[in-house]
CSV table of C-alpha atoms and ligand atoms in Angstrom, one decimal:
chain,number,residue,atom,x,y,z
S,31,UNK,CA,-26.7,17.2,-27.9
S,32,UNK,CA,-23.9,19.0,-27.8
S,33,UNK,CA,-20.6,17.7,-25.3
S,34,UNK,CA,-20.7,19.5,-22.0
S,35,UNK,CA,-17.3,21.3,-22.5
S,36,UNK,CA,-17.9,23.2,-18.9
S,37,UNK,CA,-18.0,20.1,-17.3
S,38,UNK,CA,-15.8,17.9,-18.4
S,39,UNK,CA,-12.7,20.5,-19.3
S,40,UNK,CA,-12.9,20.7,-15.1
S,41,UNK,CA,-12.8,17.0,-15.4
S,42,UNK,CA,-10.0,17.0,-17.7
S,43,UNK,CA,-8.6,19.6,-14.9
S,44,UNK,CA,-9.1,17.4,-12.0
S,45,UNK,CA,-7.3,14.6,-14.1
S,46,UNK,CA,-4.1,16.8,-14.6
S,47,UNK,CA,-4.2,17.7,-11.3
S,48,UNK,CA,-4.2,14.4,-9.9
S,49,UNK,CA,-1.6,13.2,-11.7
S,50,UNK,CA,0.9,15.7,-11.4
S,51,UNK,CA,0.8,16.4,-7.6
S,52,UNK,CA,1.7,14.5,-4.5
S,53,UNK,CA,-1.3,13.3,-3.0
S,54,UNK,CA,-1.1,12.7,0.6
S,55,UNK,CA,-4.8,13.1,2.2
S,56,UNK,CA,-4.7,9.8,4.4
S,57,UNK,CA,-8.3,9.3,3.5
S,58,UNK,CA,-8.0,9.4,-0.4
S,59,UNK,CA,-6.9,6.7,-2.6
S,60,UNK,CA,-6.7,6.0,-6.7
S,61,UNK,CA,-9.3,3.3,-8.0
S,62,UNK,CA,-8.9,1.0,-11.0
S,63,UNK,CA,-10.1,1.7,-14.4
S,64,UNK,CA,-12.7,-1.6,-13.9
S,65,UNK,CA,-13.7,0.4,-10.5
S,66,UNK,CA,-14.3,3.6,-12.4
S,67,UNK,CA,-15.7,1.8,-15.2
S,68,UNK,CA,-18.2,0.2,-13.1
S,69,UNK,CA,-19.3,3.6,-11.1
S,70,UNK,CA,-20.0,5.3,-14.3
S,71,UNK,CA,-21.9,2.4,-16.1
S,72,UNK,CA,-25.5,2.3,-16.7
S,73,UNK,CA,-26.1,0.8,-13.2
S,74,UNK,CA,-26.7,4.4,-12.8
S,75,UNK,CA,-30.4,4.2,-14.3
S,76,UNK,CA,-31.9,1.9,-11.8
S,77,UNK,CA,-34.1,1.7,-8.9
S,78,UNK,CA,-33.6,-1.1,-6.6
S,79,UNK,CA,-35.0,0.2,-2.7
S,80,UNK,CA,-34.7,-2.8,-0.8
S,81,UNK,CA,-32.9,-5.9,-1.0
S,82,UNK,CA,-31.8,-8.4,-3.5
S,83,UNK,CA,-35.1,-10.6,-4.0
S,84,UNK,CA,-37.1,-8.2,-1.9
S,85,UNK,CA,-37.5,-5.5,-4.1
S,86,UNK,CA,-40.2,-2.4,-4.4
S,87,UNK,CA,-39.2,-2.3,-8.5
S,88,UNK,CA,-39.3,-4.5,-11.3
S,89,UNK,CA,-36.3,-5.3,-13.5
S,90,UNK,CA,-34.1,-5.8,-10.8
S,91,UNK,CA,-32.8,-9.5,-12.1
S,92,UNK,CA,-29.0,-8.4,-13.1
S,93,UNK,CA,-28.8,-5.8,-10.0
S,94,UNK,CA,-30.0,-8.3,-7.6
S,95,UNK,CA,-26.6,-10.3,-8.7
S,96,UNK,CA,-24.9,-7.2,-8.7
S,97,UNK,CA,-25.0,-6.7,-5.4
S,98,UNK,CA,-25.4,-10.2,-4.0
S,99,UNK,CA,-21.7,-10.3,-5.6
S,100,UNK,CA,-20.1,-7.5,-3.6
S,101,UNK,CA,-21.9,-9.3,-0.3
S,102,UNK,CA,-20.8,-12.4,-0.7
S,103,UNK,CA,-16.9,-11.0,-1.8
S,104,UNK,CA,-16.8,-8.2,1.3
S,105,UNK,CA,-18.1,-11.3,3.5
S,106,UNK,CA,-15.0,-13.1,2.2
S,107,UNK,CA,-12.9,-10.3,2.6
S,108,UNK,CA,-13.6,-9.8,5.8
S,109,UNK,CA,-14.4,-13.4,6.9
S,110,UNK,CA,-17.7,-11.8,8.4
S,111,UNK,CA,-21.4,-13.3,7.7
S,112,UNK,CA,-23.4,-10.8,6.8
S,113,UNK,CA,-23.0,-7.3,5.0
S,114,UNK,CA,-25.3,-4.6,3.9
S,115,UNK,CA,-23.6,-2.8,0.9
S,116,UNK,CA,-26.2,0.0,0.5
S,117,UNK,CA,-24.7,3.5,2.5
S,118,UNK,CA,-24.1,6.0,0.7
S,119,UNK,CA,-21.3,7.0,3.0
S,120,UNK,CA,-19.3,6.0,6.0
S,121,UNK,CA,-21.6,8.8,7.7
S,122,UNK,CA,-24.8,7.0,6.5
S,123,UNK,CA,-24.2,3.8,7.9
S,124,UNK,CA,-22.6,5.3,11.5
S,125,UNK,CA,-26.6,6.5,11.0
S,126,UNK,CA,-28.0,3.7,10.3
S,127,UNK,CA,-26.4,1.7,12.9
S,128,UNK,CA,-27.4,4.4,15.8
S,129,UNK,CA,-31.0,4.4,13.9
S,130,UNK,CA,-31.0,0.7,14.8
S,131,UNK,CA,-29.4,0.8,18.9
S,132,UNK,CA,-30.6,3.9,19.7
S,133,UNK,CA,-33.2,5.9,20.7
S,134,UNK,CA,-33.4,9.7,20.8
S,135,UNK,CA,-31.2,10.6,24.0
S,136,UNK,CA,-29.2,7.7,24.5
S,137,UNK,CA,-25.5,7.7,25.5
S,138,UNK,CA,-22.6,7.0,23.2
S,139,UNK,CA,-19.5,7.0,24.2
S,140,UNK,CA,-17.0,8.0,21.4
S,141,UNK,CA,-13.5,9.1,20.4
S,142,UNK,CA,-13.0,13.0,20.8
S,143,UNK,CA,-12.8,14.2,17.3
S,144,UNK,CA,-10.2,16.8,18.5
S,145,UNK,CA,-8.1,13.7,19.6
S,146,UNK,CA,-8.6,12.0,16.2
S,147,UNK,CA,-11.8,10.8,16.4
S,148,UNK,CA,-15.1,11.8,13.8
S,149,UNK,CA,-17.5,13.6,13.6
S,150,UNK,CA,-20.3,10.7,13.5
S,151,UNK,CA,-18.9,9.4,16.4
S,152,UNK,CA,-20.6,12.3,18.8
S,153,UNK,CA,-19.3,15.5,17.5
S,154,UNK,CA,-22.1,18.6,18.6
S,155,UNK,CA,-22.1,19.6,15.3
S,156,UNK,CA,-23.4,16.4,13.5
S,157,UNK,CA,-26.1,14.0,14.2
S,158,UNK,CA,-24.7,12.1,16.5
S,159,UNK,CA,-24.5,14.8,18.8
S,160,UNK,CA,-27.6,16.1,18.5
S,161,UNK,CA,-29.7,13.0,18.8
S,162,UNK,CA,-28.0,11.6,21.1
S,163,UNK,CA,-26.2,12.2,24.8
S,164,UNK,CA,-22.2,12.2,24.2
S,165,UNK,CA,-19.1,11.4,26.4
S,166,UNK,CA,-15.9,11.1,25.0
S,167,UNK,CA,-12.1,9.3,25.2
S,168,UNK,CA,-9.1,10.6,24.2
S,169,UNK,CA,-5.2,9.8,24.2
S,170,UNK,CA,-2.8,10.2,26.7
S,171,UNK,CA,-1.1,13.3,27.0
S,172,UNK,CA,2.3,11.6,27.5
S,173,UNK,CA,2.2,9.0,24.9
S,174,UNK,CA,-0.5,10.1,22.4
S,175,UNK,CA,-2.0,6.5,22.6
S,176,UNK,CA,-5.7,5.8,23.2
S,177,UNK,CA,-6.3,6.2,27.1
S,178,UNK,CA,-8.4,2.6,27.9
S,179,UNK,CA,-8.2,3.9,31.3
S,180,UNK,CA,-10.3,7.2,30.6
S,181,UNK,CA,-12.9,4.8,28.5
S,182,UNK,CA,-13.5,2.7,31.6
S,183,UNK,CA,-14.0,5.4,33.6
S,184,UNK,CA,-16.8,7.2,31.8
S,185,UNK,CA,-18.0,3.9,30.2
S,186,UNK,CA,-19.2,2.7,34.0
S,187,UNK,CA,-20.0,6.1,35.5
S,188,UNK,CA,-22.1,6.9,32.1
S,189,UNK,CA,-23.3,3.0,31.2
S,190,UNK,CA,-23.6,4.6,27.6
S,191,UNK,CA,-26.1,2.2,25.0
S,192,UNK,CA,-23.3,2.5,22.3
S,193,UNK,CA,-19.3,2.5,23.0
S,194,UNK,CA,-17.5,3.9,19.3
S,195,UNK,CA,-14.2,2.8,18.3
S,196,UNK,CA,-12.2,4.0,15.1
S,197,UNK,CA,-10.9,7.0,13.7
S,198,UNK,CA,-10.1,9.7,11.1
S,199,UNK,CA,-6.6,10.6,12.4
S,200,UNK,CA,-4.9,7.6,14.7
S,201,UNK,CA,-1.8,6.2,13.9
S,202,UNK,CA,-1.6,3.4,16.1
S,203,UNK,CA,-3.8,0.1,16.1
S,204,UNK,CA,-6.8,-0.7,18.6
S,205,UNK,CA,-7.1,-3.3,21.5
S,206,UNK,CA,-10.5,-4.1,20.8
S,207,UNK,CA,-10.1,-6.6,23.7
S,208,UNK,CA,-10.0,-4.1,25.8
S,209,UNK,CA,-12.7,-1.9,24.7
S,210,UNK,CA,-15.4,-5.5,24.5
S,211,UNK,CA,-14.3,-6.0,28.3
S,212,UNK,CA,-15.1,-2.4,29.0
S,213,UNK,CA,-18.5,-3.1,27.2
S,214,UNK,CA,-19.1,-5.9,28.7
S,215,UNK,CA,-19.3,-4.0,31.9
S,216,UNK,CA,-21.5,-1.8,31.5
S,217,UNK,CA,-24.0,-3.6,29.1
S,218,UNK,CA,-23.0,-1.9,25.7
S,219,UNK,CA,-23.3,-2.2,22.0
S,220,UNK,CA,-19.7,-2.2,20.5
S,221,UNK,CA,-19.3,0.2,17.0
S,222,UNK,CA,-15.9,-0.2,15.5
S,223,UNK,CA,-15.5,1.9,12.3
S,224,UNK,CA,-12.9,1.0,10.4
S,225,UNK,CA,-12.9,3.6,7.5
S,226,UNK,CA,-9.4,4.4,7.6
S,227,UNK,CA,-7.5,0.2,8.6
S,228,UNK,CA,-10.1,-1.3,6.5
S,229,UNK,CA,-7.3,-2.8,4.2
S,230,UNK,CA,-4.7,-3.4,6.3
S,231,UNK,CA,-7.3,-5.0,8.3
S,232,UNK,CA,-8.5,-6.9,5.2
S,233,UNK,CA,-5.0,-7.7,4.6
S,234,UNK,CA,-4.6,-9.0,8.5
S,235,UNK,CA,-1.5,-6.6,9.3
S,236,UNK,CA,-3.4,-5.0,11.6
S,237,UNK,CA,-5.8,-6.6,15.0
S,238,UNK,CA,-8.9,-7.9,13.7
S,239,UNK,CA,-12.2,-5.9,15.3
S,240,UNK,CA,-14.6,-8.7,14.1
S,241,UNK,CA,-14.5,-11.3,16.9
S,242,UNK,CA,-15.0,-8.0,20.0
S,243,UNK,CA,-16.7,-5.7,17.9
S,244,UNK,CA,-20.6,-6.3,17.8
S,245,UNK,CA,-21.2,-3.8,14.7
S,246,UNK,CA,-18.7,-3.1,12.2
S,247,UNK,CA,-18.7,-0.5,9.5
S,248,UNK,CA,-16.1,1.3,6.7
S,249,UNK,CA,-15.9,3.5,3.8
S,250,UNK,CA,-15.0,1.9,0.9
S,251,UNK,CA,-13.0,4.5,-0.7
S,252,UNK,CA,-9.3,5.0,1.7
S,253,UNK,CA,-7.0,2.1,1.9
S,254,UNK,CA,-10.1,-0.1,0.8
S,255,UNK,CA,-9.4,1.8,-2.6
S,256,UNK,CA,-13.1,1.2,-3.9
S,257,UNK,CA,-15.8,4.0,-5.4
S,258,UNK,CA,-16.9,6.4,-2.2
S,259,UNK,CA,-19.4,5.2,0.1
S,260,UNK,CA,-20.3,2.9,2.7
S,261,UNK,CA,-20.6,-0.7,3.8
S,262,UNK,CA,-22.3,-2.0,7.5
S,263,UNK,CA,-20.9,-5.7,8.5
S,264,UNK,CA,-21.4,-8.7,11.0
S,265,UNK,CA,-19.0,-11.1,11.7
S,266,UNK,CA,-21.7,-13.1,14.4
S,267,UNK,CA,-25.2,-12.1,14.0
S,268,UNK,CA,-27.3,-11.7,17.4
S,269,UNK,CA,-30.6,-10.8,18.7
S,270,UNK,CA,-31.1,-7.5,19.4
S,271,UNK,CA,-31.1,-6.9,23.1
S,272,UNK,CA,-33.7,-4.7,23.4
S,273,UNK,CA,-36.4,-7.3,22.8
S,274,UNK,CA,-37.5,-5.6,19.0
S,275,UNK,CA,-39.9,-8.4,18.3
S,276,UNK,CA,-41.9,-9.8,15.2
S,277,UNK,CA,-45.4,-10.5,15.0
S,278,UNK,CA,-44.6,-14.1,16.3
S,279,UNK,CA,-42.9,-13.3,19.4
S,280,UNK,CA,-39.3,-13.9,17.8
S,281,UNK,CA,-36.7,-11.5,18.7
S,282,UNK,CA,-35.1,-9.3,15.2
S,283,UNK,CA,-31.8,-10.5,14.6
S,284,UNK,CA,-29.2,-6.9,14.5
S,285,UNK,CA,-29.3,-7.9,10.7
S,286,UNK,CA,-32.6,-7.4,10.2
S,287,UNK,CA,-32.7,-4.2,12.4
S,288,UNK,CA,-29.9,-3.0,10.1
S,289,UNK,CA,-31.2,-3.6,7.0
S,290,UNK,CA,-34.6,-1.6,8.1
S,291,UNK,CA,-32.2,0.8,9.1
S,292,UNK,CA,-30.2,1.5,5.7
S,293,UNK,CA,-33.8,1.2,4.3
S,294,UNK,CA,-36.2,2.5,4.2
S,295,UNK,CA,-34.7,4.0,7.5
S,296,UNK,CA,-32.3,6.6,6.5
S,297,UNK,CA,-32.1,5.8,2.4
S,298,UNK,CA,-34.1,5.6,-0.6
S,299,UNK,CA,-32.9,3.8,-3.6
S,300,UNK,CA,-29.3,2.2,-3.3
S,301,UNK,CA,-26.7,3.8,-6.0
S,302,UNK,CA,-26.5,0.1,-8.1
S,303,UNK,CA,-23.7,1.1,-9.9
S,304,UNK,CA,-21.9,2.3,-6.8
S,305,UNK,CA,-22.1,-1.3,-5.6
S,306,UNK,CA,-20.9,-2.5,-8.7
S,307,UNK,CA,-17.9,-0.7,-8.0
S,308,UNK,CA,-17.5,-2.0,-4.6
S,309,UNK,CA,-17.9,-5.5,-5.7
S,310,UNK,CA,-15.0,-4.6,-8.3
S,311,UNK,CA,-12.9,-3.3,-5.8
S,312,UNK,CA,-13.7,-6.0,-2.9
S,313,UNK,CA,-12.6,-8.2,-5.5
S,314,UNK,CA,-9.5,-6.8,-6.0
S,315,UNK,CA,-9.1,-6.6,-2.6
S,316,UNK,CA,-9.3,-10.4,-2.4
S,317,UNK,CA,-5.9,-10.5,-4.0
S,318,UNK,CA,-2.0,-11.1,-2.9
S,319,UNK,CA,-1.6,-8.0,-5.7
S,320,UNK,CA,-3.8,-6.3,-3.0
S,321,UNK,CA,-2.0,-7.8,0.2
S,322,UNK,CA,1.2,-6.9,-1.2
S,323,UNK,CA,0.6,-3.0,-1.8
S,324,UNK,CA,-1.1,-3.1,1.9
S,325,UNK,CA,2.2,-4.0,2.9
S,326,UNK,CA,3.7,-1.1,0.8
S,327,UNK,CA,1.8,1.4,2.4
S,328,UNK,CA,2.6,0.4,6.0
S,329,UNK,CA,6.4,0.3,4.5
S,330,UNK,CA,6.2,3.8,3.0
S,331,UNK,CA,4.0,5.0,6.5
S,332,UNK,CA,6.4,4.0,8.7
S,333,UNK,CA,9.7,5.2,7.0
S,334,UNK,CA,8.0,8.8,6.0
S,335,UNK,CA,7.6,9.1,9.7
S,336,UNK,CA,10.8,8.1,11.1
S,337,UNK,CA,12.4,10.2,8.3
S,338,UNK,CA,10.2,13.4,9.6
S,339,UNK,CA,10.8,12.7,13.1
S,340,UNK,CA,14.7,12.8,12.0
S,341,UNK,CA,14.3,16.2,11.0
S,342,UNK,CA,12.6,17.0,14.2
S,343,UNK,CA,8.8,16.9,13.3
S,344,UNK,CA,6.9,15.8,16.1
S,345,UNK,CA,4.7,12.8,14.9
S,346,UNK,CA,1.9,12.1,17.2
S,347,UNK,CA,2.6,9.2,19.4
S,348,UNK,CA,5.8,8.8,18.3
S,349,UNK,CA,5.4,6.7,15.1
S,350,UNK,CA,2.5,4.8,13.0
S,351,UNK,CA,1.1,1.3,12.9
S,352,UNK,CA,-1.1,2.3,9.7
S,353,UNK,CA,-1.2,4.0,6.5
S,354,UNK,CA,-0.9,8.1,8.3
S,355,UNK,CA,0.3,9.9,10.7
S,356,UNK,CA,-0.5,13.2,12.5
S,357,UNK,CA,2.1,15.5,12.7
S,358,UNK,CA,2.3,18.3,15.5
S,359,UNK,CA,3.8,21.5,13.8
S,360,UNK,CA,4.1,23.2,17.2
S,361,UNK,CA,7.6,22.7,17.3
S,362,UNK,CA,8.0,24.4,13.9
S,363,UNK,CA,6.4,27.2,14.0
S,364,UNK,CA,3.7,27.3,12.0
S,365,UNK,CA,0.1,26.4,11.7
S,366,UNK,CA,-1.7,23.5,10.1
S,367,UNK,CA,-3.6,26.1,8.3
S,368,UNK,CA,-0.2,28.0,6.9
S,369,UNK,CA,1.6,24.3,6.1
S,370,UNK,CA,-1.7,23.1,4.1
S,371,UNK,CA,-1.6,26.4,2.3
S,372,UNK,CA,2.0,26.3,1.9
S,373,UNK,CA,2.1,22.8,0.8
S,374,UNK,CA,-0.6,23.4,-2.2
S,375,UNK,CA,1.7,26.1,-4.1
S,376,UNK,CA,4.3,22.9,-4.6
S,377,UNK,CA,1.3,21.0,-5.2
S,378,UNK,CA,2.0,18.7,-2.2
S,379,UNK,CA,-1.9,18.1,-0.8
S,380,UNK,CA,-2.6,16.9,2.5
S,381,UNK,CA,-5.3,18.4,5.1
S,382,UNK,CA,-5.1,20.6,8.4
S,383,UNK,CA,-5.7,18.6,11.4
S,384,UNK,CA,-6.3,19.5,14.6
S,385,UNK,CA,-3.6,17.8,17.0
S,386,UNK,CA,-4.8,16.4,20.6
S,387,UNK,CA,-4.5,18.8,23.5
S,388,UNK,CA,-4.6,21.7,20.2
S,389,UNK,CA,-4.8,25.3,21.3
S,390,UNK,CA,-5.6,26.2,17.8
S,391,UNK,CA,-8.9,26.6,16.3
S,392,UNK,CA,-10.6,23.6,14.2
S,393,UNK,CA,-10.0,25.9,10.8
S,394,UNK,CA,-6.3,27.4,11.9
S,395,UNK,CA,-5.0,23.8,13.7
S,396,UNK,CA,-1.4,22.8,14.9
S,397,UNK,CA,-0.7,20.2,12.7
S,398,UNK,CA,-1.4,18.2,9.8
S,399,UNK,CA,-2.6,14.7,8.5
S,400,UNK,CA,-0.2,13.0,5.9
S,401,UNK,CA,-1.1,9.1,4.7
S,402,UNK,CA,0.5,6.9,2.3
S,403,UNK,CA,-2.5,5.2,0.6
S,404,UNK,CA,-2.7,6.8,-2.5
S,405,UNK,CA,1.0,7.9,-3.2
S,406,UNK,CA,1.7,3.8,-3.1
S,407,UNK,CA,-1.4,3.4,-5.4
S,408,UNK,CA,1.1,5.4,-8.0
S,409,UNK,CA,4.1,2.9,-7.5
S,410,UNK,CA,5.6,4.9,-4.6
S,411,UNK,CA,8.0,2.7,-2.6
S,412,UNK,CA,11.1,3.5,-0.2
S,413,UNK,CA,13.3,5.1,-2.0
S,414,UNK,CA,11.0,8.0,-3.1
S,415,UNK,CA,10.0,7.9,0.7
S,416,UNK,CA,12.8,10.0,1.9
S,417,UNK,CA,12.3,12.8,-1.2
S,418,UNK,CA,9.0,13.2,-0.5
S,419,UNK,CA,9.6,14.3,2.9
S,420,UNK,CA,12.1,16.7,2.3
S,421,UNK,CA,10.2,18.3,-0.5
S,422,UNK,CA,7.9,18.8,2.3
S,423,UNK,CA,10.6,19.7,5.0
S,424,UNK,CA,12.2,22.6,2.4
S,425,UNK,CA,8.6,23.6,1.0
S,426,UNK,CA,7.2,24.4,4.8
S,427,UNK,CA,11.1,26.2,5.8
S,428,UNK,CA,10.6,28.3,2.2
S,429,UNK,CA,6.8,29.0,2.6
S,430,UNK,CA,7.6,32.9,2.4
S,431,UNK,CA,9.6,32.4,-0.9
S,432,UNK,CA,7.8,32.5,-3.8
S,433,UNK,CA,10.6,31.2,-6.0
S,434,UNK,CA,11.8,29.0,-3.4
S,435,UNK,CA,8.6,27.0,-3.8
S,436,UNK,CA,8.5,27.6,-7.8
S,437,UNK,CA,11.4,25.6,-7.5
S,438,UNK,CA,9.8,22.5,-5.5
S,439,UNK,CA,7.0,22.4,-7.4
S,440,UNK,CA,9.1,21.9,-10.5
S,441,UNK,CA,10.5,19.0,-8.3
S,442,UNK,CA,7.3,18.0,-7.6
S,443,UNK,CA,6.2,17.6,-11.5
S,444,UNK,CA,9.0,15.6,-12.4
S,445,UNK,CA,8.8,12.9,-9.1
S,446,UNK,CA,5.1,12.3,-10.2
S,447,UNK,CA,5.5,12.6,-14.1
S,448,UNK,CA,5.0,9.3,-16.2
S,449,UNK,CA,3.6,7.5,-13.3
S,450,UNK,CA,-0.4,6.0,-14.0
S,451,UNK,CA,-3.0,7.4,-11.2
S,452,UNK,CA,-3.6,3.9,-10.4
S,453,UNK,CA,-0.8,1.0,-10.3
S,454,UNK,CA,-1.4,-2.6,-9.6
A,649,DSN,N1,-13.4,13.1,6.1
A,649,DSN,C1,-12.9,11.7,6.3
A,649,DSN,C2,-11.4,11.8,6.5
A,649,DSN,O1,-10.8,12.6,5.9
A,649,DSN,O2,-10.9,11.1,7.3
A,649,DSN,C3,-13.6,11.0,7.3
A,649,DSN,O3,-14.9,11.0,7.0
């Protein structure tokens, strides 16, 4: 058979592309050559619906230990007792875990997706919202911090089933104290997604959801920095309070209702050598290689914003505790949409985002998300912090000029040339 020269010249595209630009989408990271490796090994060719040892397929032996391995090293990672490796996606196991709480018109209670929040977490738009009756928190106007107060508030007027913490665009940490005393009033189910902190969580710089948080789940492909997709984990298993029985009498443990809900709930065969790759990269993650560049990426977060804020960008609550930041272009002048635009002709990426409070339209937006996951995955440290930003600064105050931004992009090239997608 001949070589699919369509295909894979885009790859070879996508490969220049990478490497010569400055990635800064805060949920995009560069995996390992063992983690790519693994995603594209013959894994790929096997069926395996349900779970190691309890399987609807023969030949399962070696993928069984496949993916017993990436439970048992995301349980260490995460000091947590139970995992279920299977999603496809971050969105598939926010579904599974509402498959295995809910039913049809319950209440969650969620982050407002125009405040930072996601779209799993209630949006109108996605399932969440459909199935299911929403309320949502936000920040506060004056600080751009999560407003406790407002969750409270609605959490004991509504008494929602499910209360959903997490986000796609939040700079600052969560007091998951807080939000289990909340749920503790009113009788609810805790859902911290952690898609975005997942290794700065893993790498303890940041609070630790596990001990207040009843359900926990992530992507595996941000700051984790694993193959894309999905992971659903318990730190103390319990029995579900809705009295879910067996045949005996005994009440399911949220485990077990989990498991049925990843499959054969809302997924058929598990992608094997997608797990294999997450076991990779959860064993990278179990590193002090691994802790150290966590630490990078905060360092490299926190200067880029107080560099931006120096030249009079306002960044959403005034700072960052993670790996991003959401900057409010208001005060510029221009749209998210016109900066995200601008910021592709030098090859700079990052996405539009709305801004709380926005006036602007979900596709036009005030302001955009920049994170510093995958830049540090390159070998990015301080002192190319402060170019970075000003090729951003001087490619958003020149986004008229064609030559003008000819001229960053050159600059652009030659910060990013010679350096490996992937550093460890
Ligand atoms: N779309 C992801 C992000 O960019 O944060 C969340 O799913």
């Amino acid at each position: 058979m001949s070589r699919d020269t369509a295909i894979f010249d885009l790859i070879e595209q996508e490969h220049q592309r990478q490497l010569e630009g400055i990635e800064l989408i805060a949920s995009e990271n560069f995996v390992s050559d063992q983690v790519r490796e693994a995603a594209g090994s013959v894994l790929t060719n096997k069926y395996a619906e349900g779970l190691p040892g309890k399987r609807y397929y023969g030949g399962c032996e070696i993928v069984d230990q496949v993916e017993n391995l990436a439970i048992e090293r995301i349980k260490k990672l995460f000091n947590c007792t139970w995992a279920n490796v299977q999603p496809h996606s971050g969105s598939q196991a926010n579904y599974a875990v509402t498959l295995a709480c809910l039913q049809p018109g319950d209440k969650i209670l969620g982050f407002d997706l125009s405040h930072g929040g996601h779209l799993t977490h209630g949006s109108p738009v996605n399932f969440s919202g459909k199935l299911f009756k929403t309320y949502f928190y936000g920040v506060k106007k004056e600080t751009g911090y999560v407003d406790y107060d407002q969750m409270e508030e609605i959490a004991l007027a509504e008494r929602p089933k499910l209360i959903i913490c997490g986000a796609s665009a939040y700079s600052r940490d969560w007091d998951y104290a807080r939000i289990r005393s909340i749920a503790d009033k009113c009788g609810a189910i805790i859902l911290a997604d952690i898609s975005h902190p997942a290794g700065l969580i893993a790498a303890g710089l940041l609070n630790d959801p596990f001990d207040h948080c009843h359900i926990v789940t992530t992507t595996t492909h941000k700051t984790l920095r694993g193959p894309r997709g999905g992971v659903i984990m318990l730190r103390h298993d319990f029995d579900n309070p809705w009295g879910i029985a067996l045949k005996n009498g005994t009440l399911r443990k949220m485990s077990s209702l989990l498991d049925s809900a990843v499959f054969p709930g809302c997924q058929g065969g598990p992608l094997e050598h997608v797990i294999a790759a997450k076991a990779v990269a959860f064993g990278e993650a179990n590193s002090e290689g691994y802790r150290t560049y966590m630490k990078q990426v905060v360092a490299n977060a926190r200067l880029m914003a107080s560099i931006f804020m120096n030249k009079g960008y306002h960044i959403i609550s005034g700072g960052t505790d993670n790996h991003s930041m959401l900057i409010d272009l208001r005060s510029k002048g221009i749209t998210g949409k016109d900066a995200e635009n601008a910021l592709s002709e030098t090859h700079i990426t990052v996405n539009k985002n709305m801004v709380p409070f926005d006036t602007e339209s979900p596709f036009v937006t005030s302001g955009i998300r920049v994170g510093t996951a995958a830049i540090t995955s390159r070998g990015i440290k301080e002192n190319d912090i402060e170019k970075i930003v000003d090729l951003i600064d001087q490619t958003l105050m020149n986004k008229d000029n064609e030559q003008a931004l000819k001229k960053i992009k050159a600059e652009v090239h030659a910060l990013m040339a010679g350096r490996p997608l992937f550093t460890w």
